[in-house]
Amino acid sequence: MSEMRLVVVGAAGRMGRALVRAVVEAKGATLVAAVERSESEALGKDAGELAGVGPLGVVITDDATAAFSGADGVLDFTAPQATIRFAKLAAEAGAAHIIGTTGWSDGEDAPLHVAASSIPLVKSGNMSLGVNLLAALVKKAAEALDEEFDIEVLEMHHKHKVDAPSGTALLLGEAAAEGRGIDLGERSVRSRDGITGARDAGDIGFATLRGGSVIGEHSVIFAGEGERIELTHRAEDRQLFANGAVKAALWAHRQPPGFYSMADVLGLND
Ligand SMILES: NC(=O)C1=CN([C@@H]2O[C@H](COP(=O)(O)OP(=O)(O)OC[C@H]3O[C@@H](n4cnc5c(N)ncnc54)[C@H](OP(=O)(O)O)[C@@H]3O)[C@@H](O)[C@H]2O)C=CC1
Ligand SMILES: O=C(O)C1=N[C@H](C(=O)O)C[C@H](O)C1
């Protein structure tokens, strides 16, 4: 089978550069285009040089339509409104769309479901094996423990991150809510300040820390009377998210159109 032809959008970003490196290192994939927005200082630069892997002959462009034409897949870790536009273009080009973008508001991702009726689309707040396995463990723990155990999700990321709670924190919160058989939207407490009153049993709380260069750390805490269980994941290198995204692309290349998660890619839903 010929190599999967991949495009990286947001190619000059932290994850964009990691994605370029991951494609270069992957067996079965090749980088055919790299996209940034029209105002970007990276336009015209070689994507490989920017990513620190030497020249690849792939010049960063702002013409996503031309970049997607003839491509098999698009790797997208950008921002919600950009991702919605890229999903439409990927569907028009018949390319699989792999989405790591976070910071979605409720219902904002509806256009992605439209795109997924004609292409394979994989979306996850975290593309690492470890976090997706952690989510399965959190679901199991929440199934086993009743409301006597308060569930809190704690996360820390680098100072440049613009959205909170992180996509991963929400993914873990969803896993806990599913395990407990409740609707996260109805029971989540996203922040606390001032005289909040005592904690309601059954709520799922979120706490956000930002600072320095932390790649991504998440803990789900089950706090009971006299005992506490803490399930934690620490990412030490953002390359692991990029490698996960390339793995998802190669998997999606073999799938029919549909909306998939990283748990589908990793076989954790089987
Ligand atoms: N699911 C996962 O496993 C992971 C998800 N993420 C998520 O990925 C996203 C990106 O993170 P990160 O790389 O740190 O952020 P960066 O800000 O470093 O990168 C985002 C890139 O996307 C570009 N971009 C934004 N809008 C457009 C557009 N319309 N067209 C082309 N390019 C565009 C930005 O350009 P500009 O700077 O000009 O705005 C920037 O280069 C975030 O949502 C983050 O939470 C991150 C790590 C892992
Ligand atoms: O912005 C980041 O850096 C990360 N974002 C993702 C998230 O919002 O959970 C995944 C990872 O933790 C890094």
Coordinates of C-alpha atoms and ligand atoms in Angstrom, one line a residue:
M1 CA 0.0 0.0 0.0
S2 CA 1.3 3.5 -0.8
E3 CA 2.2 5.9 1.9
M4 CA -0.6 8.0 3.5
R5 CA -0.3 11.6 2.3
L6 CA -0.7 13.9 5.3
V7 CA -1.1 17.6 5.8
V8 CA -0.3 19.4 9.1
V9 CA -2.3 22.5 9.8
G10 CA -1.1 25.0 12.4
A11 CA 2.3 23.7 11.4
A12 CA 4.3 26.5 13.2
G13 CA 2.6 25.9 16.5
R14 CA 4.0 23.8 19.4
M15 CA 2.0 20.8 18.4
G16 CA 2.3 21.6 14.6
R17 CA 6.1 21.3 14.8
A18 CA 5.8 18.0 16.9
L19 CA 3.4 16.7 14.3
V20 CA 5.8 17.4 11.4
R21 CA 8.5 15.5 13.3
A22 CA 6.1 12.6 14.0
V23 CA 5.1 12.3 10.3
V24 CA 8.8 12.3 9.3
E25 CA 9.6 9.5 11.7
A26 CA 6.4 7.4 11.0
K27 CA 6.4 4.3 8.7
G28 CA 3.6 4.5 6.1
A29 CA 3.1 8.3 6.1
T30 CA 4.6 11.2 4.3
L31 CA 4.2 15.0 4.7
V32 CA 2.7 16.6 1.6
A33 CA 1.7 20.0 2.9
A34 CA 1.8 22.4 5.9
V35 CA -0.6 25.2 6.5
E36 CA -0.7 28.3 8.7
R37 CA -3.0 31.3 8.7
S38 CA -2.4 34.2 6.3
E39 CA -0.9 36.5 8.9
S40 CA 1.7 34.0 10.0
E41 CA 5.4 34.8 9.9
A42 CA 6.0 31.2 9.1
L43 CA 4.5 31.4 5.6
G44 CA 7.1 30.5 3.0
K45 CA 9.4 28.7 5.5
D46 CA 10.2 25.0 5.1
A47 CA 8.1 23.0 7.6
G48 CA 10.9 20.5 8.3
E49 CA 13.4 23.3 9.1
L50 CA 10.9 24.9 11.4
A51 CA 10.4 21.6 13.2
G52 CA 14.1 21.0 13.6
V53 CA 14.3 18.0 11.2
G54 CA 16.0 19.7 8.3
P55 CA 14.5 20.7 4.9
L56 CA 11.7 18.6 3.6
G57 CA 10.8 20.7 0.6
V58 CA 7.3 21.4 2.1
V59 CA 6.8 25.1 2.2
I60 CA 4.2 26.5 4.7
T61 CA 1.2 27.9 2.8
D62 CA -2.0 29.6 3.8
D63 CA -3.9 27.9 0.9
A64 CA -5.6 25.1 2.8
T65 CA -7.8 24.1 -0.2
A66 CA -4.8 23.5 -2.5
A67 CA -2.9 21.8 0.4
F68 CA -5.8 19.3 1.1
S69 CA -6.3 18.4 -2.6
G70 CA -4.9 14.9 -3.2
A71 CA -4.2 14.4 0.5
D72 CA -5.3 11.4 2.5
G73 CA -5.4 13.0 5.9
V74 CA -5.2 16.2 7.9
L75 CA -3.6 16.5 11.3
D76 CA -5.1 19.5 13.2
F77 CA -4.2 20.9 16.6
T78 CA -5.2 24.5 16.1
A79 CA -8.3 26.3 17.5
P80 CA -12.0 25.5 17.4
Q81 CA -13.1 27.9 14.6
A82 CA -10.1 27.0 12.5
T83 CA -10.8 23.3 13.0
I84 CA -14.5 23.7 11.9
R85 CA -13.3 25.3 8.6
F86 CA -10.6 22.6 8.1
A87 CA -13.3 19.9 8.7
K88 CA -15.4 21.3 5.8
L89 CA -12.4 21.4 3.5
A90 CA -11.2 17.9 4.6
A91 CA -14.7 16.6 3.7
E92 CA -14.6 18.3 0.3
A93 CA -11.2 16.8 -0.3
G94 CA -12.2 13.3 1.0
A95 CA -9.3 13.3 3.5
A96 CA -9.5 11.8 7.0
H97 CA -9.4 14.6 9.7
I98 CA -7.5 14.0 13.0
I99 CA -8.4 16.6 15.6
G100 CA -6.6 17.3 18.8
T101 CA -7.9 20.9 19.2
T102 CA -9.5 21.6 22.6
G103 CA -11.4 24.5 24.1
W104 CA -14.8 23.7 22.5
S105 CA -17.9 25.2 23.9
D106 CA -21.1 23.2 24.2
G107 CA -22.5 22.3 20.8
E108 CA -19.8 24.1 18.9
D109 CA -18.5 20.9 17.4
A110 CA -21.8 20.1 15.5
P111 CA -20.3 20.9 12.1
L112 CA -17.7 18.2 12.8
H113 CA -20.4 15.6 12.9
V114 CA -21.6 16.8 9.5
A115 CA -18.1 16.3 8.1
A116 CA -17.9 12.8 9.7
S117 CA -20.8 11.6 7.6
S118 CA -18.5 11.6 4.5
I119 CA -15.0 11.2 6.0
P120 CA -13.4 9.3 8.9
L121 CA -12.9 11.9 11.7
V122 CA -11.0 11.2 14.9
K123 CA -11.3 13.8 17.7
S124 CA -9.8 13.5 21.2
G125 CA -8.8 15.9 23.9
N126 CA -5.8 13.7 24.4
M127 CA -4.0 11.4 21.9
S128 CA -1.8 9.6 24.3
L129 CA -2.3 5.9 25.2
G130 CA -1.7 6.6 28.9
V131 CA -4.5 9.2 29.2
N132 CA -7.0 7.0 27.3
L133 CA -6.2 4.1 29.5
L134 CA -6.5 6.3 32.6
A135 CA -10.0 7.3 31.4
A136 CA -11.0 3.6 31.3
L137 CA -9.7 3.2 34.9
V138 CA -11.5 6.3 36.0
K139 CA -14.8 5.0 34.6
K140 CA -14.2 1.7 36.4
A141 CA -13.4 3.4 39.7
A142 CA -16.5 5.7 39.4
E143 CA -18.7 2.6 38.8
A144 CA -17.3 0.9 41.9
L145 CA -17.5 3.9 44.3
D146 CA -20.8 5.7 45.3
E147 CA -21.4 9.3 46.1
E148 CA -19.6 8.9 49.5
F149 CA -16.5 9.5 47.3
D150 CA -16.2 13.0 46.0
I151 CA -14.7 13.2 42.5
E152 CA -12.3 16.1 41.7
V153 CA -10.3 16.5 38.5
L154 CA -7.0 18.5 38.9
E155 CA -4.9 19.6 35.9
M156 CA -1.7 21.6 35.3
H157 CA -0.4 23.0 32.0
H158 CA 2.2 25.4 30.7
K159 CA 1.6 29.2 30.9
H160 CA 0.7 29.5 27.2
K161 CA -2.4 27.3 27.3
V162 CA -5.5 29.4 26.4
D163 CA -8.4 27.0 27.4
A164 CA -9.6 25.7 30.7
P165 CA -10.4 23.1 31.9
S166 CA -8.2 21.2 29.5
G167 CA -9.7 18.9 27.0
T168 CA -8.2 16.0 28.9
A169 CA -9.7 17.1 32.2
L170 CA -13.1 17.2 30.5
L171 CA -12.5 13.7 28.9
L172 CA -11.7 12.3 32.3
G173 CA -14.7 14.1 33.9
E174 CA -16.9 12.5 31.2
A175 CA -15.4 9.1 32.0
A176 CA -16.2 9.6 35.7
A177 CA -19.7 10.8 34.9
E178 CA -20.3 7.8 32.7
G179 CA -19.1 5.4 35.3
R180 CA -21.4 7.0 37.9
G181 CA -24.3 7.2 35.4
I182 CA -24.8 10.9 35.6
D183 CA -24.8 13.8 33.1
L184 CA -21.5 15.8 33.5
G185 CA -23.2 19.0 32.1
E186 CA -25.6 18.9 35.1
R187 CA -23.1 18.0 37.8
S188 CA -19.8 19.7 37.0
V189 CA -18.4 22.5 39.1
R190 CA -15.8 24.3 36.9
S191 CA -14.6 26.9 39.5
R192 CA -15.0 27.9 43.1
D193 CA -14.5 31.4 44.7
G194 CA -15.8 33.1 47.8
I195 CA -18.5 31.6 50.1
T196 CA -19.5 28.7 47.9
G197 CA -21.3 26.7 50.5
A198 CA -20.5 23.1 51.2
R199 CA -19.8 20.7 48.4
D200 CA -22.9 18.9 47.0
A201 CA -22.5 15.1 47.0
G202 CA -22.3 13.8 43.5
D203 CA -20.8 16.9 41.9
I204 CA -17.6 16.5 39.8
G205 CA -15.2 19.4 40.5
F206 CA -12.5 20.8 38.2
A207 CA -9.4 22.7 39.3
T208 CA -6.9 24.3 36.9
L209 CA -3.3 25.3 37.4
R210 CA -1.2 27.1 34.8
G211 CA 2.5 27.9 34.8
G212 CA 6.0 27.4 33.4
S213 CA 6.6 24.7 30.8
V214 CA 4.5 21.9 32.2
I215 CA 3.4 19.6 29.2
G216 CA 0.3 18.3 30.9
E217 CA -0.6 16.7 34.2
H218 CA -4.0 15.3 35.3
S219 CA -5.2 13.7 38.4
V220 CA -8.7 12.3 39.2
I221 CA -9.2 12.2 43.0
F222 CA -11.8 10.1 44.7
A223 CA -12.0 11.6 48.2
G224 CA -13.9 9.5 50.8
E225 CA -14.1 9.7 54.6
G226 CA -10.7 8.8 55.9
E227 CA -9.3 7.6 52.5
R228 CA -8.5 9.0 49.1
I229 CA -7.7 7.4 45.7
E230 CA -5.7 9.4 43.2
L231 CA -5.3 8.4 39.6
T232 CA -2.6 10.4 37.8
H233 CA -1.0 10.9 34.4
R234 CA 2.0 13.0 33.7
A235 CA 3.0 13.8 30.1
E236 CA 6.8 14.4 29.8
D237 CA 7.0 15.2 26.1
R238 CA 4.4 16.6 23.7
Q239 CA 5.8 14.3 21.0
L240 CA 3.7 11.5 22.5
F241 CA 0.5 13.4 21.5
A242 CA 1.8 13.9 18.0
N243 CA 2.8 10.2 17.6
G244 CA -0.7 9.3 18.8
A245 CA -2.2 11.6 16.1
V246 CA -0.2 9.9 13.3
K247 CA -1.2 6.5 14.7
A248 CA -4.9 7.7 14.5
A249 CA -4.4 8.9 10.9
L250 CA -3.0 5.6 9.8
W251 CA -5.9 3.8 11.6
A252 CA -8.5 6.2 10.1
H253 CA -7.2 5.6 6.6
R254 CA -8.7 2.0 6.9
Q255 CA -12.0 3.1 8.3
P256 CA -15.4 4.0 6.8
P257 CA -16.7 7.6 7.3
G258 CA -17.6 8.2 11.0
F259 CA -16.9 10.2 14.1
Y260 CA -14.3 8.3 16.2
S261 CA -12.4 8.8 19.4
M262 CA -8.8 7.9 20.4
A263 CA -10.3 5.0 22.5
D264 CA -11.6 3.6 19.2
V265 CA -8.2 3.9 17.6
L266 CA -6.5 2.2 20.6
G267 CA -9.2 -0.6 20.8
L268 CA -10.2 0.4 24.3
N269 CA -13.9 0.3 23.3
D270 CA -13.8 -3.3 22.0
Ligands
LIG1 N1 -5.5 16.3 21.9 C1 -4.2 16.3 22.3 O1 -3.5 15.3 22.5 C2 -3.5 17.7 22.5 C3 -4.2 18.8 22.2 N2 -3.6 20.0 22.2 C4 -4.4 21.1 21.7 O2 -3.9 21.5 20.5 C5 -4.2 22.9 20.3 C6 -2.9 23.6 19.9 O3 -2.0 23.6 20.9 P1 -0.5 24.3 20.8 O4 0.2 23.6 19.6 O5 0.1 24.2 22.1 O6 -0.9 25.8 20.4 P2 -0.1 26.8 19.5 O7 -0.8 28.1 19.7 O8 1.4 26.7 19.7 O9 -0.4 26.3 18.0 C7 -1.6 26.5 17.3 C8 -1.3 26.8 15.9 O10 -2.5 26.8 15.1 C9 -2.4 28.0 14.3 N3 -3.7 28.4 13.8 C10 -4.7 29.0 14.5 N4 -5.7 29.3 13.7 C11 -5.3 28.9 12.4 C12 -5.9 29.0 11.2 N5 -7.1 29.5 11.0 N6 -5.2 28.5 10.1 C13 -4.0 27.9 10.3 N7 -3.4 27.9 11.5 C14 -4.0 28.3 12.5 C15 -1.8 29.0 15.2 O11 -1.3 30.1 14.5 P3 -1.3 31.5 15.3 O12 -0.1 31.4 16.3 O13 -1.0 32.5 14.2 O14 -2.6 31.8 16.0 C16 -0.6 28.2 15.8 O15 0.5 28.1 14.9 C17 -4.8 23.4 21.6 O16 -6.2 23.4 21.5 C18 -4.3 22.4 22.6 O17 -5.1 22.3 23.7 C19 -2.3 20.1 22.6 C20 -1.5 19.0 22.9 C21 -2.1 17.7 22.9
LIG2 O1 -2.5 22.6 25.4 C1 -1.8 21.7 25.7 O2 -0.6 21.7 25.7 C2 -2.5 20.4 25.9 N1 -3.7 20.3 25.6 C3 -4.5 19.1 25.7 C4 -5.7 19.3 26.7 O3 -6.3 20.4 26.6 O4 -6.0 18.4 27.5 C5 -3.8 17.8 25.9 C6 -2.5 18.0 26.7 O5 -2.7 17.9 28.1 C7 -1.7 19.2 26.3

